[in-house]
Coordinates of C-alpha atoms in Angstrom, one line a residue:
Chain A
X1 CA 2.0 -25.2 19.4
X2 CA 2.2 -23.4 22.8
X3 CA 6.0 -23.2 22.5
X4 CA 5.7 -21.7 19.0
X5 CA 3.3 -19.0 20.3
X6 CA 5.7 -18.2 23.2
X7 CA 8.6 -18.0 20.9
X8 CA 6.7 -15.5 18.7
X9 CA 5.7 -13.5 21.7
X10 CA 9.3 -13.3 23.0
X11 CA 10.6 -12.3 19.5
X12 CA 8.1 -9.5 19.6
X13 CA 9.7 -7.8 22.6
X14 CA 12.7 -6.3 20.8
X15 CA 10.5 -5.2 17.9
X16 CA 8.0 -3.6 20.3
X17 CA 10.8 -1.8 22.1
X18 CA 12.1 -0.5 18.8
X19 CA 8.7 0.6 17.9
X20 CA 8.3 2.4 21.2
X21 CA 11.6 4.2 20.7
X22 CA 10.5 5.3 17.2
X23 CA 7.2 6.5 18.5
X24 CA 8.8 8.4 21.3
X25 CA 11.4 10.0 19.1
X26 CA 8.7 11.0 16.6
X27 CA 6.8 12.8 19.3
X28 CA 10.0 14.6 20.2
X29 CA 10.8 15.6 16.6
X30 CA 7.4 17.0 15.8
X31 CA 7.8 20.8 16.0
X32 CA 6.2 22.6 18.9
X33 CA 7.2 23.0 22.5
X34 CA 4.6 21.7 25.0
X35 CA 5.8 24.4 27.5
X36 CA 4.5 27.1 25.1
X37 CA 1.0 25.5 25.3
X38 CA 0.9 26.0 29.0
X39 CA 2.6 29.3 29.9
X40 CA 1.4 32.6 28.6
X41 CA 3.3 34.1 25.7
X42 CA 5.0 36.7 27.9
X43 CA 6.3 34.2 30.5
X44 CA 9.8 34.8 31.7
X45 CA 12.6 32.3 31.1
X46 CA 12.6 31.2 34.7
X47 CA 8.9 30.5 34.6
X48 CA 9.4 28.4 31.5
X49 CA 12.2 26.6 33.2
X50 CA 10.0 25.9 36.2
X51 CA 7.2 24.4 34.0
X52 CA 9.8 22.4 32.1
X53 CA 11.2 21.0 35.4
X54 CA 7.6 20.2 36.5
X55 CA 7.0 18.2 33.4
X56 CA 10.3 16.5 33.6
X57 CA 11.4 17.9 30.2
X58 CA 14.7 19.1 31.6
X59 CA 15.9 15.5 32.1
X60 CA 18.0 13.7 29.5
X61 CA 16.0 12.2 26.6
X62 CA 16.9 8.6 27.7
X63 CA 15.5 9.3 31.2
X64 CA 12.4 10.8 29.8
X65 CA 11.9 7.7 27.6
X66 CA 12.3 5.3 30.5
X67 CA 9.7 7.3 32.6
X68 CA 7.4 7.4 29.6
X69 CA 7.7 3.7 28.9
X70 CA 7.2 2.8 32.6
X71 CA 3.9 4.7 32.6
X72 CA 2.8 3.4 29.2
X73 CA 3.1 -0.3 30.2
X74 CA 1.0 0.5 33.2
X75 CA -1.7 1.9 30.9
X76 CA -1.0 5.6 31.7
X77 CA -0.4 7.6 28.5
X78 CA 0.0 10.8 30.5
X79 CA -2.2 13.9 30.5
X80 CA -3.0 16.2 27.6
X81 CA -1.0 19.4 28.0
X82 CA -3.6 21.5 26.3
X83 CA -6.8 20.1 27.9
X84 CA -5.4 18.8 31.2
X85 CA -7.2 15.5 30.8
X86 CA -5.7 12.0 30.8
X87 CA -5.0 11.0 27.3
X88 CA -6.7 7.7 27.7
X89 CA -9.9 9.4 28.6
X90 CA -9.7 11.3 25.3
X91 CA -8.7 8.3 23.2
X92 CA -11.4 5.9 24.4
X93 CA -14.5 7.7 23.0
X94 CA -12.7 8.1 19.7
X95 CA -11.6 4.5 19.8
X96 CA -15.2 3.4 20.2
X97 CA -16.2 5.3 17.0
X98 CA -13.2 3.9 15.2
X99 CA -14.1 0.4 16.2
X100 CA -17.6 0.8 15.0
X101 CA -16.5 2.1 11.6
X102 CA -13.8 -0.5 11.3
X103 CA -16.1 -3.4 12.2
X104 CA -18.8 -2.3 9.8
X105 CA -16.3 -1.8 6.9
X106 CA -14.4 -5.0 7.6
X107 CA -17.6 -7.0 7.8
X108 CA -18.9 -5.6 4.5
X109 CA -15.7 -6.1 2.6
X110 CA -15.1 -9.5 4.1
X111 CA -18.5 -10.9 3.1
X112 CA -18.1 -9.5 -0.4
X113 CA -14.5 -10.7 -0.7
X114 CA -15.4 -14.2 0.4
X115 CA -18.2 -14.7 -2.1
X116 CA -16.5 -13.0 -5.0
X117 CA -13.1 -14.6 -4.2
X118 CA -14.5 -18.1 -3.9
X119 CA -16.4 -17.8 -7.1
X120 CA -13.4 -16.5 -9.0
X121 CA -11.3 -19.4 -7.7
X122 CA -13.9 -21.9 -8.7
X123 CA -14.4 -20.5 -12.2
X124 CA -11.1 -18.8 -13.0
X125 CA -11.7 -18.7 -16.8
X126 CA -15.2 -17.3 -16.7
X127 CA -16.1 -13.8 -17.9
X128 CA -17.4 -12.9 -14.5
X129 CA -14.1 -13.8 -12.9
X130 CA -12.1 -11.6 -15.1
X131 CA -14.5 -8.8 -14.5
X132 CA -14.1 -9.4 -10.8
X133 CA -10.3 -9.4 -11.2
X134 CA -10.6 -6.0 -13.0
X135 CA -12.8 -4.7 -10.2
X136 CA -10.4 -5.9 -7.5
X137 CA -7.5 -4.1 -9.2
X138 CA -9.8 -1.0 -9.4
X139 CA -10.5 -1.3 -5.7
X140 CA -6.7 -1.6 -5.0
X141 CA -6.1 1.6 -7.1
X142 CA -9.0 3.5 -5.4
X143 CA -7.9 6.3 -3.1
X144 CA -10.5 6.1 -0.3
X145 CA -10.4 9.8 0.3
X146 CA -11.7 10.2 -3.2
X147 CA -14.2 7.4 -3.0
X148 CA -15.6 9.2 0.0
X149 CA -16.0 12.4 -2.0
X150 CA -17.8 10.5 -4.8
X151 CA -20.1 8.8 -2.3
X152 CA -21.0 12.1 -0.7
X153 CA -21.5 13.7 -4.2
X154 CA -23.8 11.0 -5.3
X155 CA -25.7 9.9 -2.2
X156 CA -25.7 13.1 -0.1
X157 CA -25.6 16.0 -2.6
X158 CA -27.4 14.6 -5.7
X159 CA -29.7 12.0 -4.3
X160 CA -30.0 13.4 -0.8
X161 CA -30.4 9.9 0.7
X162 CA -27.7 9.9 3.4
X163 CA -26.0 12.6 5.5
X164 CA -22.7 13.9 4.4
X165 CA -21.0 14.3 7.8
X166 CA -21.4 13.9 11.5
X167 CA -22.3 10.9 13.6
X168 CA -25.9 11.8 14.4
X169 CA -28.5 14.4 13.6
X170 CA -28.7 17.4 15.9
X171 CA -30.7 16.2 18.8
X172 CA -31.0 12.7 17.3
X173 CA -28.9 9.7 18.0
X174 CA -31.0 6.6 17.8
X175 CA -29.7 3.3 16.3
X176 CA -31.2 4.0 12.9
X177 CA -29.6 7.4 12.9
X178 CA -26.2 6.1 13.7
X179 CA -26.6 3.5 10.9
X180 CA -27.5 6.3 8.4
X181 CA -24.4 8.1 9.3
X182 CA -22.3 5.0 9.2
X183 CA -23.2 3.7 5.8
X184 CA -21.1 6.2 3.6
X185 CA -17.9 6.2 5.6
X186 CA -18.0 2.4 6.0
X187 CA -18.7 2.0 2.3
X188 CA -15.8 4.3 1.4
X189 CA -13.5 2.3 3.6
X190 CA -14.8 -1.1 2.4
X191 CA -14.6 -0.2 -1.3
X192 CA -10.9 0.6 -1.0
X193 CA -10.1 -2.6 0.9
X194 CA -12.4 -5.2 -0.7
X195 CA -10.1 -5.7 -3.7
X196 CA -7.1 -6.8 -1.7
X197 CA -9.2 -9.2 0.4
X198 CA -10.8 -10.7 -2.7
X199 CA -7.5 -11.4 -4.2
X200 CA -6.3 -13.1 -1.1
X201 CA -9.3 -15.2 -0.8
X202 CA -9.1 -16.1 -4.5
X203 CA -5.4 -17.2 -4.4
X204 CA -5.9 -19.1 -1.2
X205 CA -8.9 -20.9 -2.4
X206 CA -7.4 -21.7 -5.8
X207 CA -4.4 -23.1 -4.0
X208 CA -6.6 -25.3 -1.8
X209 CA -8.6 -26.5 -4.8
X210 CA -5.5 -28.0 -6.4
X211 CA -4.9 -30.2 -3.3
X212 CA -5.0 -34.0 -3.6
X213 CA -7.6 -34.4 -0.9
X214 CA -10.0 -32.1 -2.8
X215 CA -9.5 -34.3 -5.8
X216 CA -10.2 -37.3 -3.6
X217 CA -13.3 -35.8 -2.3
X218 CA -14.6 -35.1 -5.8
X219 CA -13.7 -38.7 -6.8
X220 CA -15.7 -40.0 -3.9
X221 CA -18.7 -38.1 -5.1
X222 CA -19.0 -35.8 -2.2
X223 CA -21.6 -33.1 -2.7
X224 CA -20.0 -29.8 -4.0
X225 CA -21.3 -27.9 -1.0
X226 CA -19.5 -30.2 1.4
X227 CA -16.4 -29.8 -0.6
X228 CA -16.7 -26.1 -0.3
X229 CA -16.8 -26.5 3.4
X230 CA -13.6 -28.4 3.3
X231 CA -12.1 -25.8 1.0
X232 CA -13.0 -23.0 3.3
X233 CA -11.5 -24.9 6.3
X234 CA -8.3 -25.0 4.3
X235 CA -5.2 -25.1 6.4
X236 CA -2.2 -26.0 4.4
X237 CA 1.0 -25.0 6.1
X238 CA 4.0 -25.0 3.9
X239 CA 2.3 -25.8 0.7
X240 CA 4.2 -24.3 -2.2
X241 CA 1.2 -24.5 -4.5
X242 CA -0.5 -22.0 -2.3
X243 CA 2.1 -19.4 -3.2
X244 CA 0.5 -18.1 -6.3
X245 CA 1.9 -14.6 -6.4
X246 CA 3.8 -13.4 -3.4
X247 CA 4.5 -10.2 -5.3
X248 CA 0.8 -9.2 -5.5
X249 CA 0.0 -10.5 -2.1
X250 CA 2.7 -8.2 -0.7
X251 CA 1.4 -5.3 -2.6
X252 CA -2.0 -6.2 -1.2
X253 CA -0.8 -6.4 2.3
X254 CA 0.8 -3.0 2.0
X255 CA -2.3 -1.5 0.5
X256 CA -4.4 -3.0 3.3
X257 CA -2.0 -1.7 5.9
X258 CA -1.8 1.6 4.3
X259 CA -5.5 2.1 4.1
X260 CA -6.2 5.7 4.6
X261 CA -8.5 5.4 7.6
X262 CA -6.1 2.6 8.8
X263 CA -9.2 0.5 9.4
X264 CA -10.6 -2.0 7.0
X265 CA -7.6 -4.1 6.6
X266 CA -6.8 -4.2 10.3
X267 CA -10.3 -5.1 11.2
X268 CA -10.6 -7.7 8.5
X269 CA -8.7 -9.8 10.9
X270 CA -6.8 -12.9 10.2
X271 CA -6.9 -12.6 6.4
X272 CA -4.9 -9.4 6.3
X273 CA -3.9 -7.2 9.1
X274 CA -2.5 -9.4 11.7
X275 CA -0.7 -11.5 9.1
X276 CA 1.0 -8.5 7.6
X277 CA 2.4 -7.6 11.0
X278 CA 4.1 -10.9 11.4
X279 CA 5.2 -11.8 7.9
X280 CA 8.2 -14.0 8.6
X281 CA 11.4 -12.5 7.3
X282 CA 11.9 -15.0 4.6
X283 CA 8.7 -13.8 3.1
X284 CA 6.8 -16.9 3.3
X285 CA 3.6 -16.4 1.3
X286 CA 1.2 -15.0 3.8
X287 CA -1.7 -17.4 3.1
X288 CA 0.4 -20.5 3.7
X289 CA 2.1 -19.7 6.9
X290 CA -0.8 -20.5 9.1
X291 CA -4.1 -22.3 9.1
X292 CA -5.9 -20.5 6.4
X293 CA -9.4 -19.0 6.5
X294 CA -10.5 -21.5 9.1
X295 CA -13.0 -19.2 10.7
X296 CA -14.6 -18.2 7.4
Chain B
X1 CA 32.2 -35.2 -28.7
X2 CA 29.2 -34.6 -30.7
X3 CA 28.2 -31.8 -28.3
X4 CA 31.4 -30.0 -29.1
X5 CA 30.8 -30.4 -32.8
X6 CA 27.3 -28.9 -32.7
X7 CA 28.6 -26.1 -30.5
X8 CA 31.2 -25.3 -33.0
X9 CA 28.8 -25.4 -35.9
X10 CA 26.1 -23.4 -34.1
X11 CA 27.4 -19.9 -34.7
X12 CA 27.6 -20.4 -38.5
X13 CA 24.2 -21.9 -38.9
X14 CA 22.7 -19.2 -36.7
X15 CA 24.5 -16.4 -38.5
X16 CA 23.5 -17.4 -42.0
X17 CA 19.6 -17.2 -41.8
X18 CA 19.2 -14.2 -39.7
X19 CA 15.5 -14.3 -40.0
X20 CA 15.3 -17.6 -38.1
X21 CA 16.9 -16.1 -35.0
X22 CA 15.0 -16.7 -31.7
X23 CA 13.0 -13.6 -30.7
X24 CA 14.7 -11.8 -27.9
X25 CA 13.5 -12.2 -24.3
X26 CA 12.1 -8.7 -24.1
X27 CA 10.0 -9.4 -27.3
X28 CA 8.7 -12.7 -25.8
X29 CA 7.7 -11.0 -22.6
X30 CA 6.0 -8.1 -24.4
X31 CA 4.1 -10.5 -26.6
X32 CA 2.8 -12.3 -23.5
X33 CA 2.0 -9.0 -22.0
X34 CA 0.2 -7.7 -25.1
X35 CA -2.0 -10.8 -25.2
X36 CA -4.0 -9.1 -22.4
X37 CA -5.9 -6.4 -24.3
X38 CA -6.9 -4.6 -21.1
X39 CA -3.3 -4.4 -19.9
X40 CA -2.2 -3.0 -23.3
X41 CA -5.0 -0.4 -23.0
X42 CA -3.9 0.5 -19.5
X43 CA -0.3 0.9 -20.7
X44 CA -1.5 3.3 -23.4
X45 CA -3.6 5.3 -21.0
X46 CA -0.6 5.5 -18.7
X47 CA 1.7 6.7 -21.4
X48 CA -0.9 9.3 -22.5
X49 CA -1.2 10.6 -19.0
X50 CA 2.6 10.7 -18.4
X51 CA 3.3 12.5 -21.7
X52 CA 0.4 14.9 -21.4
X53 CA 1.8 15.9 -17.9
X54 CA 5.3 16.1 -19.2
X55 CA 4.3 18.4 -22.1
X56 CA 2.0 20.5 -19.8
X57 CA 3.7 23.8 -20.6
X58 CA 3.1 23.3 -24.3
X59 CA -0.4 21.7 -24.3
X60 CA -2.1 23.2 -21.3
X61 CA -4.7 25.7 -22.5
X62 CA -4.3 28.2 -19.6
X63 CA -1.9 29.3 -16.9
X64 CA -2.5 26.8 -14.0
X65 CA -2.3 29.4 -11.3
X66 CA -3.9 32.4 -12.9
X67 CA -7.7 32.5 -12.5
X68 CA -10.3 34.5 -14.4
X69 CA -12.9 35.8 -12.0
X70 CA -15.6 35.9 -14.6
X71 CA -15.0 32.2 -15.3
X72 CA -15.5 30.9 -11.8
X73 CA -17.1 27.6 -11.0
X74 CA -17.7 26.5 -14.6
X75 CA -19.3 23.1 -15.0
X76 CA -17.7 20.0 -16.6
X77 CA -17.6 20.5 -20.4
X78 CA -18.1 24.2 -20.3
X79 CA -16.9 26.0 -23.5
X80 CA -13.2 26.8 -23.2
X81 CA -12.9 24.8 -20.0
X82 CA -13.3 21.2 -20.7
X83 CA -13.0 20.1 -17.1
X84 CA -14.5 23.2 -15.6
X85 CA -12.9 25.8 -13.3
X86 CA -12.4 26.1 -9.6
X87 CA -13.6 28.8 -7.1
X88 CA -10.9 31.2 -8.4
X89 CA -11.7 30.6 -12.0
X90 CA -8.6 28.6 -12.7
X91 CA -8.8 26.0 -15.5
X92 CA -9.0 22.5 -14.0
X93 CA -7.6 20.8 -17.1
X94 CA -4.5 23.0 -17.0
X95 CA -4.1 22.4 -13.3
X96 CA -4.5 18.7 -13.7
X97 CA -1.8 18.6 -16.4
X98 CA 0.7 20.7 -14.4
X99 CA -0.3 19.0 -11.1
X100 CA 0.3 15.6 -12.6
X101 CA 4.0 16.3 -12.9
X102 CA 4.4 16.6 -9.1
X103 CA 2.0 13.8 -8.4
X104 CA 3.6 11.4 -10.8
X105 CA 7.0 12.4 -9.5
X106 CA 5.9 11.7 -5.9
X107 CA 4.6 8.3 -7.0
X108 CA 7.7 7.2 -8.9
X109 CA 10.6 8.7 -7.1
X110 CA 10.0 7.2 -3.6
X111 CA 9.6 3.8 -5.2
X112 CA 12.8 4.3 -7.2
X113 CA 14.8 5.5 -4.1
X114 CA 13.3 2.7 -1.9
X115 CA 14.2 0.1 -4.6
X116 CA 17.8 1.3 -4.5
X117 CA 18.1 1.6 -0.7
X118 CA 15.7 -1.3 0.2
X119 CA 17.1 -3.5 -2.5
X120 CA 20.6 -2.8 -1.3
X121 CA 19.8 -3.7 2.3
X122 CA 17.9 -6.8 1.2
X123 CA 20.7 -8.0 -1.0
X124 CA 23.2 -7.4 1.8
X125 CA 21.0 -9.2 4.3
X126 CA 20.2 -12.1 2.0
X127 CA 23.7 -12.6 0.7
X128 CA 25.7 -12.3 3.9
X129 CA 23.1 -13.9 6.2
X130 CA 23.8 -14.6 9.8
X131 CA 24.0 -11.5 12.1
X132 CA 24.0 -9.1 9.2
X133 CA 20.6 -10.5 8.2
X134 CA 19.2 -10.5 11.7
X135 CA 20.2 -6.9 12.4
X136 CA 19.0 -5.5 9.0
X137 CA 15.7 -7.4 8.9
X138 CA 14.8 -6.8 12.6
X139 CA 15.5 -3.1 12.2
X140 CA 13.2 -3.1 9.1
X141 CA 10.6 -5.0 11.0
X142 CA 10.3 -2.0 13.3
X143 CA 9.6 0.3 10.5
X144 CA 7.3 -2.3 8.9
X145 CA 5.2 -2.7 12.0
X146 CA 3.8 0.8 11.6
X147 CA 0.7 1.2 9.4
X148 CA 2.2 2.7 6.2
X149 CA 0.0 5.8 6.1
X150 CA 0.4 6.5 9.8
X151 CA 4.2 6.3 9.5
X152 CA 4.2 8.5 6.4
X153 CA 2.0 11.1 8.2
X154 CA 4.2 11.0 11.2
X155 CA 7.4 11.5 9.3
X156 CA 5.9 14.2 7.1
X157 CA 4.5 16.0 10.2
X158 CA 7.9 15.8 11.8
X159 CA 9.8 17.1 8.8
X160 CA 7.2 19.8 7.9
X161 CA 5.0 20.2 4.9
X162 CA 6.5 20.1 1.4
X163 CA 6.7 17.7 -1.6
X164 CA 10.3 16.8 -0.8
X165 CA 9.4 15.6 2.7
X166 CA 6.5 13.6 1.2
X167 CA 8.9 11.9 -1.0
X168 CA 11.3 11.2 1.9
X169 CA 8.5 9.8 4.1
X170 CA 7.1 7.6 1.3
X171 CA 10.6 6.3 0.6
X172 CA 11.0 5.3 4.2
X173 CA 7.6 3.5 4.1
X174 CA 8.5 1.5 1.0
X175 CA 12.0 0.4 2.0
X176 CA 11.1 -2.5 4.2
X177 CA 8.7 -4.3 1.8
X178 CA 11.2 -4.0 -1.1
X179 CA 14.0 -5.1 1.1
X180 CA 12.0 -8.2 2.1
X181 CA 11.3 -9.2 -1.5
X182 CA 15.0 -8.6 -2.4
X183 CA 16.2 -10.6 0.6
X184 CA 14.0 -13.6 -0.1
X185 CA 14.9 -13.6 -3.8
X186 CA 18.6 -13.4 -3.0
X187 CA 18.3 -16.3 -0.5
X188 CA 16.8 -18.4 -3.3
X189 CA 19.5 -17.6 -5.8
X190 CA 22.2 -18.0 -3.3
X191 CA 21.5 -21.7 -3.1
X192 CA 22.2 -22.2 -6.8
X193 CA 25.3 -24.1 -7.9
X194 CA 26.6 -21.4 -10.1
X195 CA 27.0 -19.2 -7.1
X196 CA 28.9 -22.0 -5.4
X197 CA 31.1 -22.4 -8.5
X198 CA 31.8 -18.7 -8.6
X199 CA 32.7 -18.6 -5.0
X200 CA 35.0 -21.6 -5.2
X201 CA 36.7 -20.1 -8.2
X202 CA 37.7 -17.1 -6.1
X203 CA 35.2 -14.5 -7.2
X204 CA 34.7 -11.7 -4.6
X205 CA 31.4 -11.0 -2.9
X206 CA 31.0 -7.8 -4.9
X207 CA 31.6 -9.5 -8.2
X208 CA 29.2 -12.4 -7.4
X209 CA 26.5 -9.9 -6.3
X210 CA 27.0 -7.8 -9.4
X211 CA 27.3 -10.5 -12.0
X212 CA 25.0 -13.2 -10.6
X213 CA 22.7 -12.0 -7.8
X214 CA 21.4 -8.7 -9.2
X215 CA 20.8 -10.2 -12.6
X216 CA 18.7 -12.9 -11.2
X217 CA 16.6 -11.0 -8.7
X218 CA 16.0 -7.9 -10.9
X219 CA 12.8 -9.1 -12.5
X220 CA 11.2 -10.0 -9.2
X221 CA 12.1 -6.7 -7.5
X222 CA 11.2 -4.7 -10.6
X223 CA 7.7 -6.1 -10.9
X224 CA 7.2 -5.7 -7.2
X225 CA 8.3 -2.1 -7.4
X226 CA 6.0 -1.3 -10.3
X227 CA 3.1 -2.7 -8.3
X228 CA 4.1 -0.2 -5.5
X229 CA 4.0 2.9 -7.7
X230 CA 0.2 3.0 -7.7
X231 CA 0.2 2.6 -3.9
X232 CA 2.8 5.2 -3.6
X233 CA 0.9 7.6 -5.7
X234 CA -2.1 7.2 -3.4
X235 CA 0.0 7.6 -0.3
X236 CA 1.7 10.7 -1.6
X237 CA -1.5 12.3 -2.9
X238 CA -3.2 11.3 0.4
X239 CA -0.6 13.2 2.3
X240 CA -1.1 16.2 0.0
X241 CA -4.8 15.8 0.5
X242 CA -4.2 16.2 4.2
X243 CA -2.3 19.4 3.5
X244 CA 1.2 18.0 4.1
X245 CA 2.3 18.7 0.5
X246 CA 2.6 21.7 -1.8
X247 CA 1.6 25.2 -0.7
X248 CA -1.4 26.9 -2.4
X249 CA -0.8 28.2 -5.9
X250 CA 1.1 25.1 -6.9
X251 CA -1.2 22.5 -8.5
X252 CA -0.9 18.8 -7.3
X253 CA -3.7 16.2 -7.6
X254 CA -4.1 15.4 -4.0
X255 CA -4.1 19.0 -2.8
X256 CA -6.4 20.0 -5.7
X257 CA -8.9 17.5 -4.4
X258 CA -8.5 18.9 -0.9
X259 CA -9.1 22.4 -2.3
X260 CA -12.1 21.4 -4.4
X261 CA -13.9 19.4 -1.8
X262 CA -15.5 22.5 -0.4
X263 CA -17.3 22.8 -3.8
X264 CA -18.9 19.4 -3.5
X265 CA -22.3 20.9 -2.8
X266 CA -22.0 23.4 -5.7
X267 CA -20.1 21.5 -8.4
X268 CA -19.8 17.8 -7.5
X269 CA -18.7 16.7 -11.0
X270 CA -15.7 19.0 -11.1
X271 CA -14.7 18.2 -7.5
X272 CA -13.9 14.6 -8.4
X273 CA -11.8 15.3 -11.4
X274 CA -8.3 15.3 -9.8
X275 CA -9.1 12.2 -7.8
X276 CA -10.3 10.5 -11.1
X277 CA -6.8 11.1 -12.4
X278 CA -5.2 9.6 -9.3
X279 CA -7.5 6.6 -9.7
X280 CA -7.0 6.2 -13.4
X281 CA -3.2 6.3 -13.1
X282 CA -3.1 4.0 -10.2
X283 CA -5.6 1.5 -11.8
X284 CA -3.5 1.5 -15.0
X285 CA -0.4 0.9 -13.1
X286 CA -2.0 -2.0 -11.3
X287 CA -3.2 -3.5 -14.5
X288 CA 0.2 -3.1 -16.2
X289 CA 2.0 -4.5 -13.2
X290 CA -0.4 -7.4 -12.9
X291 CA 0.0 -8.4 -16.6
X292 CA 3.8 -7.9 -16.4
X293 CA 4.0 -10.3 -13.5
X294 CA 2.1 -12.9 -15.4
X295 CA 4.1 -12.3 -18.5
X296 CA 7.3 -12.9 -16.5
X297 CA 5.6 -15.9 -15.0
X298 CA 6.4 -14.9 -11.5
X299 CA 3.2 -16.6 -10.5
X300 CA 5.0 -19.9 -10.1

């Protein structure tokens, strides 16, 4: 187990280096010269060159990359050119808010997905299950920037129940106030990601339900609730039965990863985000490649 | 002996009663597909949307970019303006019809391009294996480890706004997943004996890939690609929504939504119209692709 983990971590290094190069190049390609943000518009060419040299922008690209990487691995993302503040100081408050939104949305969609997904797997032929299937597909097809507009239209404009923007009232900022401002964005994010999660839960659970040991448990007369606990514990590495539809799962992964606010899927933890990031190259069905929803 | 005899007799018996011929594979798949009423309905909705947008110049009631000041901010279902008008008095229905052409194009074209490029890379990686595989798949892993939207935004921002650049960035985003599907499908087919037979009888790699590999992986990649069109439509219109797409007078669903969102406090019903079309199209695509994958029995 430990050696497996180490191997994965070692394999991540070249990928991470590649990612860092792409990120670095992307920052270089984006139009706009940082020097222009610092010097006044009428600065002479020699003044510009001076600033450029100060920032190290006159060095070759490869050298700049090595400096940048060296600082990044020490946790120094550099200073903002425009505001003269360390970038980390600017990112952290925003990250806190992102985390709050992510966690709320992920929690909501995870709870719904678990209940709906398990139900659909237990009663795949029922009317309700096909309704849920349709709703999941609707959720997958739901652009969350549009869902947000509808929620604002209904709950802020028409009903006037919840605020349409901001994180707190002017002067306000208590816990209840934050929750009021959290509900709509979290709901928009959760709505767009719950479908993917539901389908993952459903296909995972229905794979587990076909296992021999579940049959054995039923034959033994174990109570359904106890069986459910076993089902949720899951954990069937390399079980082909579990591979219901790699095609859809992949589409789902992508949808989760591509989620507009980049949040819900990521936050929804081991069922989606992290798995997508390390899908093995042979495209092993995501649900089988590791102990399944064990912490459900 | 007897096998040969039946084989020889077969063509005649088959040719005589033409009515008893086996239904073609396409017909079987379509019958399985059509058994799901909702998928059939989704297909019809999709076709209506596509054709309505294609025929926009002939069926749109108004010029999409010419507004009438006296008709500003009409509500949903107003006489003469079925879907209302925007803040400049432009007819929303006409704009949706014209806008759909760009939106649908930016949903389909990236997936098509990515299928060709990603499919090609995947086939090469899967067929040749070894170092070729490692290099191609690791390189794609780098792209794949970015969240799709973030990567698309980054590329679009780097290239500058415009629908062409949206198509390019969406293509880049969709290459790795398609390549992965193609690669794993090729690896499976490659183990088959008829590939071994073809190789030992001296067939070149190009011939084997063309005649055996592509034919056997097509369905899988195709269904996967159809399931991506809805996602791609959302990514592309999302980029437009952020202002990375078309420039003002041109209608496009995502950008229309961006433009109309300022009216949410005045005219909420009209505001959500363009998004409703994105949603409807994407939902129909998902339903069709879902049923198609079942019809082709890719579940197993």
